[in-house]
Short mmCIF file of N, CA and C in Angstrom, two decimals:
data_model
loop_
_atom_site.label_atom_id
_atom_site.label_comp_id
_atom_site.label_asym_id
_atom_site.label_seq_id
_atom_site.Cartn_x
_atom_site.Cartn_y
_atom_site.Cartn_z
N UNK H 1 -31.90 -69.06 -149.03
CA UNK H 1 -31.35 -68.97 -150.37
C UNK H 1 -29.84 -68.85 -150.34
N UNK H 2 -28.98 -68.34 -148.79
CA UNK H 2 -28.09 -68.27 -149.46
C UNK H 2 -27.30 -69.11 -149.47
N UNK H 3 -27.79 -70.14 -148.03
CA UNK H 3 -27.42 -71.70 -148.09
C UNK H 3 -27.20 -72.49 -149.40
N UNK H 4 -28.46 -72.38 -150.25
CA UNK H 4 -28.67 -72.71 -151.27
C UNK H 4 -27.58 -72.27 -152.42
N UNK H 5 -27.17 -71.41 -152.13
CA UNK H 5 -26.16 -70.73 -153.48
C UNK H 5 -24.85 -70.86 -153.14
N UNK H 6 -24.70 -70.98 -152.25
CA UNK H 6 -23.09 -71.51 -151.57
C UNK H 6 -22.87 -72.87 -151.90
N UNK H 7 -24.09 -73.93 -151.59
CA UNK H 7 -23.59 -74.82 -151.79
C UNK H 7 -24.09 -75.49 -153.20
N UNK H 8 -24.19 -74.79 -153.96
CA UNK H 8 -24.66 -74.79 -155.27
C UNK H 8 -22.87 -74.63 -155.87
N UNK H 9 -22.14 -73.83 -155.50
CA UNK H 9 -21.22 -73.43 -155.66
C UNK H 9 -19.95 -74.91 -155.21
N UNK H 10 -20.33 -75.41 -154.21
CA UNK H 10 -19.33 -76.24 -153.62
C UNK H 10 -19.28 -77.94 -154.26
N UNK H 11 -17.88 -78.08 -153.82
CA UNK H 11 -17.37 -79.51 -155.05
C UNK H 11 -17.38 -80.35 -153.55
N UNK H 12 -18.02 -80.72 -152.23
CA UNK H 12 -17.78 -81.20 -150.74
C UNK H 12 -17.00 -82.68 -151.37
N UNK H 13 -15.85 -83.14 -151.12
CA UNK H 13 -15.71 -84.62 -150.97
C UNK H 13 -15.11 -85.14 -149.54
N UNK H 14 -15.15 -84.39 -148.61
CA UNK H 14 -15.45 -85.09 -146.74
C UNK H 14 -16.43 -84.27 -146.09
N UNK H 15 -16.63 -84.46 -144.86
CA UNK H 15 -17.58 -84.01 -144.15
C UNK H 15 -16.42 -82.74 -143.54
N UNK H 16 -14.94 -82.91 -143.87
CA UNK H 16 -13.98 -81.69 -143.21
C UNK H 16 -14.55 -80.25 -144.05
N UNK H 17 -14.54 -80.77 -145.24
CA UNK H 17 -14.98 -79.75 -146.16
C UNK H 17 -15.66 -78.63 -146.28
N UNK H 18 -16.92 -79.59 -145.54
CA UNK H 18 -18.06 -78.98 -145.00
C UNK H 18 -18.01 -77.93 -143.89
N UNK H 19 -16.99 -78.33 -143.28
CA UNK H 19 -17.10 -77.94 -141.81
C UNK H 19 -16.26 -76.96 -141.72
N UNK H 20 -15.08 -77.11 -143.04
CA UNK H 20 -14.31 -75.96 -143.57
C UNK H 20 -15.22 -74.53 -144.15
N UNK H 21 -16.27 -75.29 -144.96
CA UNK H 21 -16.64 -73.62 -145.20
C UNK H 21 -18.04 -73.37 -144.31
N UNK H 22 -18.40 -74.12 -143.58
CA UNK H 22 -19.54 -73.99 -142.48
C UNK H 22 -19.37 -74.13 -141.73
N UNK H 23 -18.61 -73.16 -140.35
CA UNK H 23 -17.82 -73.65 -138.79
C UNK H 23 -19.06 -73.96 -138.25
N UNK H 24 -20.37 -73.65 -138.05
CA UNK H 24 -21.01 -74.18 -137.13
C UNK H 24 -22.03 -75.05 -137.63
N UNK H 25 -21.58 -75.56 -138.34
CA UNK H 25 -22.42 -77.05 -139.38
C UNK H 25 -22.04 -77.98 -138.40
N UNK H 26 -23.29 -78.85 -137.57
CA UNK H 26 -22.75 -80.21 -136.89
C UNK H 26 -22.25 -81.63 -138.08
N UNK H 27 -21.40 -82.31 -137.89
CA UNK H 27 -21.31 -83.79 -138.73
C UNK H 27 -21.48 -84.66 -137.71
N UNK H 28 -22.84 -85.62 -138.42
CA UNK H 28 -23.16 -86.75 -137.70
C UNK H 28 -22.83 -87.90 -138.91
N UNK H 29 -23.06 -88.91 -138.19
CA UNK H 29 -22.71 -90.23 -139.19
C UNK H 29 -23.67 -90.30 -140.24
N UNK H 30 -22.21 -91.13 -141.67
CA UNK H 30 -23.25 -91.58 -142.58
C UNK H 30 -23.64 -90.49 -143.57
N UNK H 31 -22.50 -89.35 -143.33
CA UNK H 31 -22.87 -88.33 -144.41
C UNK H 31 -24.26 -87.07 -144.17
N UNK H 32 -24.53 -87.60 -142.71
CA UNK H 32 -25.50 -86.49 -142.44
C UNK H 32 -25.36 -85.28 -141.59
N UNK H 33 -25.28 -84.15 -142.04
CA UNK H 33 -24.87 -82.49 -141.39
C UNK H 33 -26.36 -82.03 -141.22
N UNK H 34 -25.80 -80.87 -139.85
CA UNK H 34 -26.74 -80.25 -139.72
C UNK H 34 -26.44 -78.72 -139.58
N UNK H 35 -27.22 -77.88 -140.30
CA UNK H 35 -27.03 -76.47 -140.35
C UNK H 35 -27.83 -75.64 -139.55
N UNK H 36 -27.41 -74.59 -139.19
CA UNK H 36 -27.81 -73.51 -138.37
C UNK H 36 -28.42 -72.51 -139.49
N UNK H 37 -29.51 -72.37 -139.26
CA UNK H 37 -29.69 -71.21 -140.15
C UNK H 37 -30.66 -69.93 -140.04
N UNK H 38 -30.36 -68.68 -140.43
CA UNK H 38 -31.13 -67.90 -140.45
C UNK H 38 -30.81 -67.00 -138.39
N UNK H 39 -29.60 -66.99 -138.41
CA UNK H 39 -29.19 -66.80 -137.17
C UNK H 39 -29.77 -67.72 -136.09
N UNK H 40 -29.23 -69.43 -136.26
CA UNK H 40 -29.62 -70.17 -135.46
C UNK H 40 -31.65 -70.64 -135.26
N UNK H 41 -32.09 -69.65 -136.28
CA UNK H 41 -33.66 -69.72 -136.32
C UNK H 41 -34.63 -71.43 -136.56
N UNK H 42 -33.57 -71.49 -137.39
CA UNK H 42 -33.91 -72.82 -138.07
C UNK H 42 -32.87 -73.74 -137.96
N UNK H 43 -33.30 -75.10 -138.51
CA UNK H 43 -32.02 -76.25 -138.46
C UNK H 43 -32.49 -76.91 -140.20
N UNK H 44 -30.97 -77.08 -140.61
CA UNK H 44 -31.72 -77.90 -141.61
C UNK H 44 -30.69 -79.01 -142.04
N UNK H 45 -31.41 -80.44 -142.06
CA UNK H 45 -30.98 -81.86 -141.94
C UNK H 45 -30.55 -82.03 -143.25
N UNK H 46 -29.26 -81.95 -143.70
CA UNK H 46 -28.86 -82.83 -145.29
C UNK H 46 -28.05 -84.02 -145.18
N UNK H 47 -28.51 -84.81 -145.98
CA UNK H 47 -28.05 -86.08 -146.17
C UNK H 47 -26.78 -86.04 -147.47
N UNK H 48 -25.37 -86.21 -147.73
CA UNK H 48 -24.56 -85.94 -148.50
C UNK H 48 -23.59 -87.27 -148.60
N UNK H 49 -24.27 -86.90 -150.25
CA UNK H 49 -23.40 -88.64 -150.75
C UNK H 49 -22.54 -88.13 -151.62
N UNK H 50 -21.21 -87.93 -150.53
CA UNK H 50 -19.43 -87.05 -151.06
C UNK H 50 -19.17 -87.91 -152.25
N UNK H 51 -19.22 -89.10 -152.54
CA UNK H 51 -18.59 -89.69 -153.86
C UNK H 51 -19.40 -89.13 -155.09
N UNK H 52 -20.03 -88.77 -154.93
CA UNK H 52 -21.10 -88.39 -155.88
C UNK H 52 -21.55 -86.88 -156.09
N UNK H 53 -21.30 -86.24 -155.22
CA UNK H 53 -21.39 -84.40 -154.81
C UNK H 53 -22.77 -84.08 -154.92
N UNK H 54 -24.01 -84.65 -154.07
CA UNK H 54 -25.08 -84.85 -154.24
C UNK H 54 -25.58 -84.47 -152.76
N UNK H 55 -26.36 -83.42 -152.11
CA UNK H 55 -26.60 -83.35 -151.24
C UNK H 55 -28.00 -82.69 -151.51
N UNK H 56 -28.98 -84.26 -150.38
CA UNK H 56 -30.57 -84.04 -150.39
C UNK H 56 -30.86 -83.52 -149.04
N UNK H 57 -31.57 -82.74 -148.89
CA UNK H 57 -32.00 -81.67 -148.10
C UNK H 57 -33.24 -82.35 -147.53
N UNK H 58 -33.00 -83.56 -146.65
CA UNK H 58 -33.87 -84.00 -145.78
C UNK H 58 -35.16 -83.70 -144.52
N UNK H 59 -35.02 -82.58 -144.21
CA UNK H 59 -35.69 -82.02 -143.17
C UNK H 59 -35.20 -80.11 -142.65
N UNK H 60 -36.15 -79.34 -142.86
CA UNK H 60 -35.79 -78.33 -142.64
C UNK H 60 -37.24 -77.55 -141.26
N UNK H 61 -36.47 -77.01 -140.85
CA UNK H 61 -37.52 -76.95 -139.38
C UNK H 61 -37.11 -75.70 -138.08
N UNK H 62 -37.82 -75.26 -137.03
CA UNK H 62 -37.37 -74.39 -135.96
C UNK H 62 -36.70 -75.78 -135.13
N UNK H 63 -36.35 -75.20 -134.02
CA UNK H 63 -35.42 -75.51 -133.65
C UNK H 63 -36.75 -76.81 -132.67
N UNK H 64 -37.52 -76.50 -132.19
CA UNK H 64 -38.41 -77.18 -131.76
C UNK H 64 -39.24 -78.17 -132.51
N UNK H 65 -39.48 -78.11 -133.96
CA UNK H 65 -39.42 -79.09 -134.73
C UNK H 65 -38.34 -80.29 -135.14
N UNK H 66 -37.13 -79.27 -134.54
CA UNK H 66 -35.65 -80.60 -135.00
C UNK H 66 -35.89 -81.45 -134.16
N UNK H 67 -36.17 -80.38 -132.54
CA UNK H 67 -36.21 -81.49 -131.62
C UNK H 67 -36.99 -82.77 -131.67
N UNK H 68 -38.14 -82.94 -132.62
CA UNK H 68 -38.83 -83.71 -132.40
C UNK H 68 -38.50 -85.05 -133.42
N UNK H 69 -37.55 -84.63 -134.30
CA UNK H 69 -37.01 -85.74 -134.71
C UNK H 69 -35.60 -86.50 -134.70
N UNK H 70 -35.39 -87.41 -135.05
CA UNK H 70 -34.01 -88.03 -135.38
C UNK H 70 -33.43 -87.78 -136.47
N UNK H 71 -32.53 -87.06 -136.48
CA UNK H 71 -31.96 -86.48 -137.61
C UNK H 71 -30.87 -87.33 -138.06
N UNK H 72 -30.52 -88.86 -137.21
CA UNK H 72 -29.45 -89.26 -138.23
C UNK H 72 -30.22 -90.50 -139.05
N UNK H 73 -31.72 -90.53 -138.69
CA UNK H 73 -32.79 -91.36 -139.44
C UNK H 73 -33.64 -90.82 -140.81
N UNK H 74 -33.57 -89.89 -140.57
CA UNK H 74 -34.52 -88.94 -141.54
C UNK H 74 -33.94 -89.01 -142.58
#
């Protein structure tokens, strides 16, 4: 939730942005980040279309579930 309310809060138009208010947010291509969450417990895959300030929350998972997918496909 509090992922959720932060970025409920945020106007993102680069992936710097992101990375400005989330230091350990990975940026992969194509507008897709990945978050650490819940003290590294979880990962969760968003897809973010900056012209638009629209970010869909593609895949959320342990860390052994991320592994099992491609996160710049999802």
């Amino acid at each position: 939730m509090a992922w959720f309310r932060e970025t409920l809060k945020s106007d993102w138009a680069t992936p710097n942005e992101v990375k400005a208010q989330f230091s350990n947010a990975s940026i992969l291509r194509d507008g897709r980040v990945i978050f650490n969450i819940a003290g590294n417990k979880y990962r969760l895959a968003v897809w973010i279309n900056y012209p638009y300030r629209v970010a869909y929350i593609r895949f959320i998972g342990t860390h052994k579930q991320y592994d099992a997918i491609d996160a710049q496909t999802i």
